[in-house]
Amino acid sequence: MSSIIQLLPDHVANQIAAGEVVQRPASVVKELLENAVDAKATDIKLIIKDAGKSLVQVIDNGSGMNVTDARMCFERHATSKIRQAEDLFSLHTKGFRGEALASIAAIAHMEMKTKLEQEELGTHIVIEGSKFMSQDVAVLPKGTSFAVKNLFFNIPARRNFLKSDTVEYRHIIDEFQRVALAHPKIHFTFYHNGSDMYNLPPSSLRQRIVNFFGGKTNEKLVPVVEDTEMMNIQGFVSKPEFAKKNRGEQFFFVNDRFIKSPYLHHAVMAAYEGILKDGSQPSYYLYLTVPPNTIDINIHPTKTEIKFDNESAMYAILRASIKHSLGQFNVAPVLDFERDANLDTPYHYKNLDAEVPTIQIDRSFNPFSEEKPNKSHSSSYKKTESTASWESLYVGVKQDTEVLFGGDSFASSNNDSSFESNGFTFENEEVTSSLFDDAEVEQTVHKTYQIHKKYIVSPIKSGMVIVDQSRAHQRVLYEQFLVNMTVQHASSQQLLFPINLFYSATEMELIAELQQSLVNTGFVFEESNPDHIVISGIPVNITESEVAAVLDQLLSDLHNGIPENSFSQNDTIAKSMAKSLAVKTGAYLTEKEQENLVNGLFACKDPNVSPFQKPTFITMRVEDLDKKFAL
């Protein structure tokens, strides 16, 4: 029997390894940037074309490599950071596995140029799909340049799974931010399709954050500083009033390496307990420095997850540090028993006695005494008596006095259809107790009821209908926005004072792509700047205070990219705005508002489900209720 287990060829093994290391162009960006940082570069350039599908190039002025190292760096498990297994628990660098360059070279056309500072000539290597095509000597500046072209050229199936350029570009931005925020002393430059996207000179940590996320970010930051034997904490958290719906600007760095930690995130949220709105997320940029032997980095292929020796202690320290900073800068509510100077008595009133008010009392005043005519008036007043008898006040009014009084004379005096006065004849109207007959009222009046400020109950012929007020309003708003964007004639209300809204560079790009669709919903953009927009008009069903929240929710929903075709784009925007503006559970609705919502729901094209395919109402028949009581 022949053997069935075989060793894989090197190029196949490299392609399989690339599946773990290289998932998309952003993975290549991450590995090359980290290698440049490990090479002690002070100036790093990132050049991207077609969201990394055509070109990813990283140029640095680091230490460079000699001829032998330049060839060896493309071999599997070849690294300069590890000599023995114990070194895995004392890491001070980022790339240490030695798989990145070999995996990237297996699935792309790769070109490397490198030179040591003390050498006169450098090395130029070209690789295509793990095959060395050429290795030459070249005149080069100090440092290293990696150019990765035609990613996944030999694996078409993997290339087809890549998302749109917008989505892939967003992932590249995320990786670039994580590396650049971790190293504010390095000069980073980012180019995309020939355009200068970021130019970040060496600066302080606070300035690097402001350069990334806009000028208004500076006023949102609260510094956090704590130094203990277990770890050192530095960084910033945002003030509670600037919390957002999404979790975009949340960064943990451990020993200058970006990590994801739900456990530490919970510690941050616990520090904000009681001062954040429901569903809001604070921004934070926290840098933790711990002994390398107390963490394990090698538990995830992307090295974004870390295992700590004593997580519970780190949780308590981080929570207490943030809570202390929020209280120290008067962001969190605190108990203050000190004297308030605003309540002191002013100086010029300090030695003055209080004046007792004088009260004049008319002891002869009697409200029940008969008023005497005022003799000071020159003209006399004479009360005229009405010549008409008091029975004329009741002419034309039907009353069942026979039953009430047991007589016919009083009732007969009120049955005249007209009477004469001074030669004029007046017709009388019969006054009834109701405008409609009882039978007609039962057919036309349908009352609605609100239950627990969540559901609306309305009676129907066969029983009753129970409507979810939030989902129903979402459906109504969704179809309104969709019609406005399709027909492109939405109404706008002009603002007396335009609104200035500040966003990061990536958010400004999203808004620029969505601008025409937002205009079709009723927004009016007065101007757009690199870091903020000016809105002078808003849709009629949005209040001025809701504009920022609506756009934040929209950017959060489109964080992973904008749909390619216009219909899907309009559909996404309409869903997001409907979700933001719909009446929420717990909101009280008047009877008129309840009726309008129910009528608006059943006037929709598809009233059965919300925009997110959730049922908007249920019906209960009288027979169903009878069965409940028959038990």
Coordinates of C-alpha atoms in Angstrom, one line a residue, residues 28-580:
V28 CA 0.4 43.7 3.9
V29 CA 0.3 47.3 5.1
K30 CA 0.4 46.2 8.7
E31 CA 3.4 43.8 8.3
L32 CA 5.5 46.2 6.2
L33 CA 4.9 49.2 8.5
E34 CA 5.8 47.1 11.6
N35 CA 9.0 46.0 9.9
A36 CA 9.9 49.6 9.1
V37 CA 9.3 50.5 12.8
D38 CA 11.5 47.6 13.9
A39 CA 14.2 48.9 11.6
K40 CA 14.3 52.1 13.8
A41 CA 13.2 54.3 10.9
T42 CA 12.4 57.9 11.6
D43 CA 10.6 58.6 8.3
I44 CA 8.1 56.1 6.8
K45 CA 6.1 56.6 3.6
L46 CA 3.1 54.5 2.6
I47 CA 2.0 54.5 -1.1
I48 CA -1.2 52.8 -2.1
K49 CA -2.9 52.3 -5.5
D50 CA -6.4 51.0 -6.1
A51 CA -6.9 50.3 -2.3
G52 CA -3.8 48.1 -2.3
K53 CA -4.9 45.7 -5.0
S54 CA -2.4 47.1 -7.5
L55 CA 0.3 48.5 -5.3
V56 CA 1.4 48.6 -1.6
Q57 CA 4.7 50.3 -1.1
V58 CA 6.5 51.2 2.1
I59 CA 9.7 53.2 2.1
D60 CA 11.7 53.8 5.3
N61 CA 15.1 55.3 6.3
G62 CA 15.8 52.5 8.8
S63 CA 18.9 50.4 9.2
G64 CA 18.6 48.5 6.0
M65 CA 20.1 45.0 5.2
N66 CA 23.1 43.5 3.6
V67 CA 23.1 41.1 0.7
T68 CA 22.8 38.0 2.7
D69 CA 20.0 39.3 5.0
A70 CA 18.1 40.7 2.0
R71 CA 17.9 37.1 0.5
M72 CA 17.3 35.4 3.8
C73 CA 14.3 37.6 4.9
F74 CA 12.1 35.9 2.3
E75 CA 12.7 32.4 3.7
R76 CA 10.0 30.9 6.0
H77 CA 10.7 31.3 9.8
A78 CA 13.7 33.5 9.2
T79 CA 13.8 36.4 11.7
S80 CA 16.3 38.6 13.4
K81 CA 14.3 38.9 16.7
I82 CA 14.2 35.3 18.0
R83 CA 17.2 33.1 18.9
Q84 CA 15.6 30.7 21.4
A85 CA 12.1 29.8 22.6
E86 CA 12.5 31.9 25.8
D87 CA 12.7 35.1 23.6
L88 CA 9.0 34.8 22.9
F89 CA 8.3 36.0 26.4
S90 CA 10.7 39.0 26.3
L91 CA 9.7 40.7 23.0
H92 CA 10.4 44.3 22.4
T93 CA 9.7 44.3 18.6
K94 CA 6.6 43.7 16.4
G95 CA 7.4 41.2 13.7
F96 CA 9.1 38.1 15.1
R97 CA 7.7 35.0 13.4
G98 CA 9.5 35.4 10.1
E99 CA 6.4 34.4 8.0
A100 CA 5.2 37.7 6.7
L101 CA 7.6 38.4 3.8
A102 CA 7.7 34.8 2.7
S103 CA 3.9 34.7 2.7
I104 CA 3.5 38.0 0.9
A105 CA 6.1 37.0 -1.8
A106 CA 4.1 33.7 -2.4
I107 CA 1.0 35.5 -3.6
A108 CA 2.2 38.8 -5.2
H109 CA 4.9 40.4 -7.4
M110 CA 7.4 41.8 -4.9
E111 CA 10.3 44.1 -5.3
M112 CA 12.7 45.1 -2.5
K113 CA 15.5 47.7 -2.4
T114 CA 17.7 48.0 0.7
K115 CA 21.0 49.5 1.7
L116 CA 23.0 49.7 4.9
E117 CA 24.2 53.2 5.9
Q118 CA 27.9 52.3 5.8
E119 CA 27.7 50.5 2.5
E120 CA 28.1 52.3 -0.9
L121 CA 25.8 50.1 -2.9
G122 CA 22.5 48.4 -2.0
T123 CA 20.6 45.3 -3.1
H124 CA 17.6 45.1 -5.5
I125 CA 15.6 41.9 -5.5
V126 CA 12.5 40.9 -7.6
I127 CA 10.3 38.0 -6.6
E128 CA 7.1 36.7 -8.3
G129 CA 5.1 34.0 -6.6
S130 CA 8.0 32.8 -4.3
K131 CA 10.4 32.6 -7.3
F132 CA 13.5 34.8 -7.3
M133 CA 13.5 36.5 -10.7
S134 CA 16.6 38.7 -10.2
Q135 CA 19.0 40.1 -7.6
D136 CA 21.2 43.0 -8.6
V137 CA 23.5 45.6 -7.1
A138 CA 22.0 49.2 -7.2
V139 CA 22.7 52.7 -6.0
L140 CA 20.1 53.4 -3.3
P141 CA 19.5 55.7 -0.3
K142 CA 19.8 54.4 3.2
G143 CA 16.9 52.2 4.3
T144 CA 14.5 49.8 2.7
S145 CA 11.7 49.9 0.2
F146 CA 9.1 47.1 -0.3
A147 CA 6.7 47.2 -3.3
V148 CA 4.0 44.6 -3.4
K149 CA 2.1 44.5 -6.7
N150 CA -0.9 42.5 -8.0
L151 CA -1.8 40.9 -4.7
F152 CA -3.4 37.4 -5.1
F153 CA -2.5 37.3 -8.8
N154 CA -2.0 33.5 -8.6
I155 CA -5.0 32.9 -6.4
P156 CA -8.0 34.3 -8.3
A157 CA -10.5 32.9 -5.8
R158 CA -9.0 34.9 -2.9
R159 CA -8.9 38.0 -5.1
N160 CA -12.6 37.6 -5.9
F161 CA -13.4 37.6 -2.2
L162 CA -11.9 41.1 -1.7
K163 CA -14.4 43.8 -1.0
S164 CA -14.9 47.1 -2.9
D165 CA -12.1 49.7 -3.0
T166 CA -13.9 51.8 -0.4
V167 CA -14.0 48.9 2.1
E168 CA -10.4 47.8 1.5
Y169 CA -9.2 51.4 1.7
R170 CA -11.0 51.8 5.1
H171 CA -9.2 48.7 6.4
I172 CA -5.8 50.2 5.3
I173 CA -6.6 53.4 7.1
D174 CA -7.3 51.5 10.3
E175 CA -4.0 49.7 10.1
F176 CA -2.1 52.9 9.3
Q177 CA -3.8 54.7 12.2
R178 CA -2.9 52.0 14.7
V179 CA 0.8 52.0 13.8
A180 CA 1.1 55.8 13.5
L181 CA -0.7 56.4 16.8
A182 CA 1.6 53.9 18.6
H183 CA 4.7 55.9 17.4
P184 CA 4.1 59.6 17.5
K185 CA 7.9 60.3 17.2
I186 CA 8.1 58.9 13.7
H187 CA 7.2 61.0 10.6
F188 CA 4.5 59.2 8.6
T189 CA 3.3 60.0 5.1
F190 CA 0.4 58.3 3.3
Y191 CA -0.4 58.6 -0.4
H192 CA -3.4 57.0 -2.2
N193 CA -3.7 57.1 -6.0
G194 CA -1.2 60.0 -6.1
S195 CA -3.0 62.1 -3.5
D196 CA -1.4 63.1 -0.2
M197 CA -3.8 61.7 2.5
Y198 CA -1.8 62.2 5.7
N199 CA 1.4 64.0 6.5
L200 CA 2.1 63.4 10.2
P201 CA 5.3 65.1 11.4
P202 CA 7.0 63.9 14.7
S203 CA 4.9 65.3 17.6
S204 CA 3.5 64.7 21.0
L205 CA 0.8 62.0 21.5
R206 CA -1.9 64.6 21.9
Q207 CA -0.9 66.4 18.7
R208 CA -0.8 63.1 16.8
I209 CA -4.4 62.3 17.9
V210 CA -5.5 65.8 16.8
N211 CA -3.8 65.4 13.4
F212 CA -5.7 62.2 12.8
F213 CA -9.2 63.1 14.1
G214 CA -9.5 66.8 13.5
G215 CA -8.8 70.1 15.3
K216 CA -11.9 69.9 17.5
T217 CA -10.6 66.7 19.1
N218 CA -8.3 68.6 21.4
E219 CA -11.1 70.0 23.5
K220 CA -12.6 66.5 23.9
L221 CA -9.6 64.9 25.5
V222 CA -9.1 64.2 29.2
P223 CA -5.5 63.0 30.1
V224 CA -5.1 59.8 32.0
V225 CA -1.7 59.2 33.8
E226 CA -1.0 56.4 36.3
D227 CA 2.3 54.7 37.3
T228 CA 2.2 51.5 39.4
E229 CA 4.5 48.6 39.9
M230 CA 2.4 46.4 37.7
M231 CA 1.9 48.8 34.7
N232 CA 2.2 52.3 33.5
I233 CA -0.8 54.0 32.0
Q234 CA -0.7 57.1 29.7
G235 CA -3.2 58.4 27.2
F236 CA -6.5 60.2 26.9
V237 CA -10.2 59.5 27.2
S238 CA -13.0 61.7 25.8
K239 CA -15.5 63.7 27.8
P240 CA -18.9 62.1 28.2
E241 CA -20.7 64.8 26.2
F242 CA -18.7 63.8 23.1
A243 CA -19.5 60.1 23.2
K244 CA -20.6 58.6 19.9
K245 CA -22.8 55.8 18.7
N246 CA -20.0 53.8 17.1
R247 CA -16.8 52.3 18.6
G248 CA -14.4 53.7 16.0
E249 CA -12.0 55.8 18.0
Q250 CA -11.1 53.3 20.7
F251 CA -7.4 52.3 20.9
F252 CA -5.5 50.1 23.4
F253 CA -1.7 49.9 23.0
V254 CA 0.4 47.5 25.1
N255 CA 4.1 48.1 24.8
D256 CA 3.5 50.2 21.6
R257 CA 1.5 47.4 20.0
F258 CA -2.2 47.8 19.2
I259 CA -4.4 45.2 20.8
K260 CA -8.1 44.3 21.1
S261 CA -9.4 43.5 24.6
P262 CA -13.1 43.3 25.4
Y263 CA -12.1 42.8 29.1
L264 CA -10.2 46.1 29.3
H265 CA -12.9 47.8 27.3
H266 CA -15.4 46.8 29.9
A267 CA -13.1 48.4 32.5
V268 CA -13.3 51.7 30.6
M269 CA -17.1 51.5 30.3
A270 CA -17.3 50.8 34.1
A271 CA -15.4 54.0 34.7
Y272 CA -18.0 55.9 32.7
E273 CA -20.9 54.3 34.6
G274 CA -23.6 56.8 35.3
I275 CA -22.4 59.6 33.1
L276 CA -22.9 58.2 29.6
K277 CA -26.2 58.0 27.7
D278 CA -27.5 54.5 26.8
G279 CA -25.9 53.1 23.7
S280 CA -23.1 55.7 23.7
Q281 CA -19.4 54.8 23.4
P282 CA -16.5 57.0 24.6
S283 CA -13.4 57.5 22.6
Y284 CA -10.1 56.5 24.3
Y285 CA -6.4 56.3 23.4
L286 CA -4.7 54.4 26.2
Y287 CA -1.1 53.3 26.2
L288 CA -0.2 50.5 28.7
T289 CA 3.4 49.6 29.5
V290 CA 3.9 46.3 31.2
P291 CA 6.9 44.0 31.7
P292 CA 7.3 41.8 28.5
N293 CA 7.4 38.6 30.6
T294 CA 3.9 39.2 32.0
I295 CA 2.1 39.0 28.6
D296 CA 1.8 36.4 25.8
I297 CA 1.5 37.9 22.3
N298 CA 1.8 34.7 20.3
I299 CA -1.8 33.5 20.7
H300 CA -3.3 35.0 17.5
P301 CA -2.0 35.1 13.9
T302 CA -2.5 38.9 13.6
K303 CA -1.0 39.4 17.1
T304 CA -3.9 41.8 18.1
E305 CA -4.9 39.7 21.1
I306 CA -2.7 39.4 24.2
K307 CA -3.0 37.3 27.3
F308 CA -2.1 39.0 30.6
D309 CA -0.8 37.3 33.8
N310 CA -3.1 39.3 36.1
E311 CA -6.1 40.6 34.2
S312 CA -8.2 41.4 37.3
A313 CA -5.6 43.7 38.8
M314 CA -5.2 45.5 35.5
Y315 CA -9.0 45.9 35.2
A316 CA -9.1 47.5 38.7
I317 CA -6.2 49.8 38.0
L318 CA -7.4 51.0 34.6
R319 CA -11.0 51.6 35.9
A320 CA -9.8 53.6 38.9
S321 CA -7.3 55.6 36.8
I322 CA -9.9 56.7 34.3
K323 CA -12.5 57.4 37.0
H324 CA -9.9 59.5 38.9
S325 CA -9.1 61.5 35.8
L326 CA -12.7 62.2 35.0
G327 CA -13.3 63.5 38.5
Q328 CA -10.0 65.4 38.7
F329 CA -11.0 67.5 35.6
N330 CA -14.5 68.0 36.8
V331 CA -16.0 65.8 34.2
A332 CA -17.7 63.3 36.5
P333 CA -20.1 64.4 39.2
V334 CA -18.5 64.7 42.6
L335 CA -19.6 65.6 46.1
D336 CA -18.3 69.0 47.1
F337 CA -19.0 70.3 50.6
E338 CA -16.9 73.5 50.3
R339 CA -18.5 76.9 50.6
D340 CA -19.9 78.3 47.3
A341 CA -18.7 81.9 46.9
N342 CA -21.8 82.7 44.7
L343 CA -24.0 82.2 47.8
D344 CA -22.2 84.8 49.9
T345 CA -23.8 88.1 50.9
P346 CA -22.6 91.0 48.8
Y347 CA -20.3 93.5 50.6
H348 CA -22.6 96.5 50.4
Y349 CA -25.5 94.5 52.0
K350 CA -23.3 92.8 54.7
N351 CA -24.0 95.3 57.6
L352 CA -27.4 96.4 56.6
D353 CA -30.5 95.4 58.6
A354 CA -33.5 93.9 56.8
E355 CA -36.4 96.3 56.4
V356 CA -39.8 95.1 57.7
P357 CA -42.4 95.8 55.0
T358 CA -45.4 97.9 56.1
I359 CA -48.9 96.4 55.5
Q360 CA -52.0 98.6 55.5
I361 CA -55.3 96.8 56.4
D362 CA -58.8 98.1 55.8
R363 CA -60.6 96.7 58.8
S364 CA -64.0 98.0 57.6
F365 CA -63.8 96.0 54.3
N366 CA -66.7 93.5 53.9
P367 CA -66.8 91.7 50.6
F368 CA -70.5 90.7 51.2
S369 CA -71.8 94.2 51.8
E370 CA -73.8 95.9 49.1
E371 CA -71.8 98.3 46.9
K372 CA -72.9 101.9 47.1
P373 CA -73.1 103.9 43.9
N374 CA -70.0 106.0 43.3
K375 CA -71.1 109.7 43.7
S376 CA -68.0 111.0 42.0
H377 CA -69.3 110.0 38.6
S378 CA -71.1 112.9 36.9
S379 CA -73.4 110.8 34.8
S380 CA -76.0 108.6 36.5
Y381 CA -76.4 105.0 35.8
K382 CA -79.9 103.6 35.5
K383 CA -80.6 99.9 35.4
T384 CA -83.0 99.0 32.7
E385 CA -85.3 96.1 33.1
S386 CA -85.9 93.6 30.3
T387 CA -89.4 93.8 28.9
A388 CA -89.3 90.1 27.7
S389 CA -90.6 87.5 30.1
W390 CA -88.1 85.0 31.4
E391 CA -89.9 82.2 29.6
S392 CA -88.6 83.5 26.3
L393 CA -85.1 82.4 27.2
Y394 CA -86.2 78.8 26.9
V395 CA -87.9 79.1 23.5
G396 CA -86.7 76.4 21.1
V397 CA -85.2 74.1 23.7
K398 CA -86.7 70.7 24.0
Q399 CA -87.0 69.5 27.5
D400 CA -88.9 66.6 29.0
T401 CA -90.5 68.7 31.7
E402 CA -93.6 66.4 31.8
V403 CA -91.4 63.8 33.4
L404 CA -89.4 66.2 35.5
F405 CA -92.2 68.4 36.8
G406 CA -95.4 66.3 36.1
G407 CA -97.1 69.1 34.3
D408 CA -98.1 70.1 30.8
S409 CA -98.3 73.8 31.0
F410 CA -94.5 74.4 31.3
A411 CA -93.7 72.1 28.4
S412 CA -96.3 73.6 26.1
S413 CA -94.8 77.0 26.5
N414 CA -91.5 75.8 25.0
N415 CA -92.8 74.2 21.9
D416 CA -93.4 77.3 19.8
S417 CA -91.3 77.3 16.7
S418 CA -91.1 81.1 16.5
F419 CA -92.0 84.3 18.3
E420 CA -92.4 87.9 17.3
S421 CA -90.7 91.0 18.9
N422 CA -91.2 94.5 17.6
G423 CA -92.4 93.3 14.3
F424 CA -89.5 90.9 13.6
T425 CA -90.0 87.1 13.4
F426 CA -87.2 84.9 14.8
E427 CA -86.9 81.2 13.8
N428 CA -85.8 78.9 16.5
E429 CA -83.3 76.0 16.2
E430 CA -83.8 72.7 17.9
V431 CA -80.8 71.9 20.1
T432 CA -80.0 68.3 20.6
S433 CA -77.6 66.8 23.1
S434 CA -75.3 65.2 20.4
L435 CA -74.2 66.0 16.8
F436 CA -74.5 62.4 15.8
D437 CA -76.8 59.5 16.6
D438 CA -75.5 56.9 18.9
A439 CA -75.3 54.3 16.2
E440 CA -73.3 56.6 14.0
V441 CA -70.8 57.4 16.8
E442 CA -70.1 53.7 17.3
Q443 CA -69.2 53.4 13.6
T444 CA -66.9 56.4 13.3
V445 CA -65.0 56.8 16.6
H446 CA -62.0 54.4 16.9
K447 CA -59.9 55.2 19.9
T448 CA -56.2 54.1 20.3
Y449 CA -54.4 53.2 23.5
Q450 CA -50.8 53.2 24.4
I451 CA -49.4 50.3 26.5
H452 CA -46.2 50.8 28.5
K453 CA -45.2 53.5 26.1
K454 CA -44.2 50.8 23.6
Y455 CA -47.3 49.4 21.9
I456 CA -50.4 51.1 20.4
V457 CA -53.6 49.1 20.5
S458 CA -56.4 50.0 18.1
P459 CA -59.7 48.2 17.8
I460 CA -60.8 46.7 14.4
K461 CA -63.9 44.9 13.3
S462 CA -62.5 41.4 14.0
G463 CA -60.7 42.2 17.2
M464 CA -57.7 44.5 17.7
V465 CA -54.3 45.3 16.2
I466 CA -51.2 45.9 18.4
V467 CA -48.6 48.1 16.8
D468 CA -44.9 48.4 17.9
Q469 CA -44.6 52.2 17.8
S470 CA -40.8 52.3 17.1
R471 CA -40.8 49.8 14.3
A472 CA -43.9 51.3 12.8
H473 CA -42.4 54.8 12.7
Q474 CA -39.2 53.3 11.2
R475 CA -41.2 52.0 8.3
V476 CA -43.0 55.3 7.8
L477 CA -39.8 57.3 7.8
Y478 CA -38.0 54.8 5.7
E479 CA -40.4 55.0 2.8
Q480 CA -40.6 58.8 3.0
F481 CA -36.8 59.1 2.8
L482 CA -36.6 56.5 0.0
V483 CA -39.2 58.4 -2.1
N484 CA -37.5 61.7 -1.5
M485 CA -34.1 60.3 -2.6
T486 CA -35.6 58.6 -5.7
V487 CA -37.7 61.5 -6.9
Q488 CA -35.1 64.1 -5.7
H489 CA -37.5 66.8 -4.6
A490 CA -37.2 66.7 -0.8
S491 CA -38.3 69.8 1.2
S492 CA -35.7 71.6 3.4
Q493 CA -36.0 74.0 6.3
Q494 CA -33.4 76.8 6.2
L495 CA -31.5 77.4 9.4
L496 CA -31.1 80.9 10.8
F497 CA -27.6 80.0 12.0
P498 CA -25.7 77.3 10.0
I499 CA -24.3 74.3 11.9
N500 CA -20.6 73.5 11.9
L501 CA -19.8 69.8 12.3
F502 CA -16.2 68.5 12.7
Y503 CA -15.1 65.0 11.5
S504 CA -11.9 63.1 10.9
A505 CA -10.4 62.8 7.5
T506 CA -11.9 59.4 6.8
E507 CA -15.3 60.5 7.9
M508 CA -15.1 63.5 5.7
E509 CA -14.4 61.2 2.7
L510 CA -17.5 59.2 3.6
I511 CA -19.6 62.4 3.8
A512 CA -18.2 63.6 0.4
E513 CA -19.4 60.3 -1.2
L514 CA -22.8 60.6 0.5
Q515 CA -23.3 64.3 -0.1
Q516 CA -25.6 64.0 -3.2
S517 CA -27.8 61.4 -1.5
L518 CA -28.0 63.6 1.6
V519 CA -29.0 66.6 -0.5
N520 CA -31.8 64.5 -1.9
T521 CA -33.2 63.9 1.6
G522 CA -33.3 67.6 2.4
F523 CA -29.8 68.5 3.7
V524 CA -28.2 71.7 2.3
F525 CA -24.4 71.9 2.5
E526 CA -23.1 75.5 2.4
E527 CA -19.5 74.5 2.3
S528 CA -17.1 71.6 2.9
N529 CA -13.7 72.0 4.5
P530 CA -10.9 69.5 5.2
D531 CA -12.0 68.9 8.8
H532 CA -15.6 70.1 9.0
I533 CA -18.9 70.8 7.0
V534 CA -21.3 73.7 7.2
I535 CA -25.0 72.8 7.0
S536 CA -27.5 75.6 6.3
G537 CA -30.6 73.5 5.6
I538 CA -32.1 70.2 7.0
P539 CA -35.0 68.0 6.2
V540 CA -38.4 69.1 7.6
N541 CA -38.8 66.1 9.9
I542 CA -35.4 66.6 11.6
T543 CA -34.8 69.1 14.4
E544 CA -31.6 71.1 14.6
S545 CA -30.5 69.2 17.7
E546 CA -30.8 65.9 15.9
V547 CA -28.5 66.6 13.0
A548 CA -25.3 65.6 14.6
A549 CA -26.8 62.4 16.0
V550 CA -28.3 61.4 12.6
L551 CA -25.0 61.9 10.8
D552 CA -23.0 60.1 13.5
Q553 CA -25.4 57.1 13.2
L554 CA -25.1 57.2 9.4
L555 CA -21.3 57.2 9.6
S556 CA -21.4 54.4 12.1
D557 CA -23.6 52.2 9.9
L558 CA -21.4 52.9 6.8
H559 CA -18.2 52.3 8.7
N560 CA -17.3 49.3 6.7
G561 CA -18.0 51.0 3.3
I562 CA -20.6 52.5 1.1
P563 CA -22.6 50.2 -1.3
E564 CA -21.5 50.4 -4.9
N565 CA -24.9 51.0 -6.7
S566 CA -27.0 54.0 -6.0
F567 CA -30.1 52.1 -5.0
S568 CA -28.3 50.2 -2.3
Q569 CA -26.7 53.4 -1.1
N570 CA -30.0 55.2 -0.9
D571 CA -31.5 52.2 0.9
T572 CA -28.7 52.2 3.5
I573 CA -29.0 55.9 4.1
A574 CA -32.8 55.7 4.4
K575 CA -32.6 52.8 6.9
S576 CA -30.0 54.6 9.0
M577 CA -31.9 57.9 9.2
A578 CA -35.2 56.1 9.9
K579 CA -33.5 54.3 12.8
S580 CA -32.1 57.5 14.2

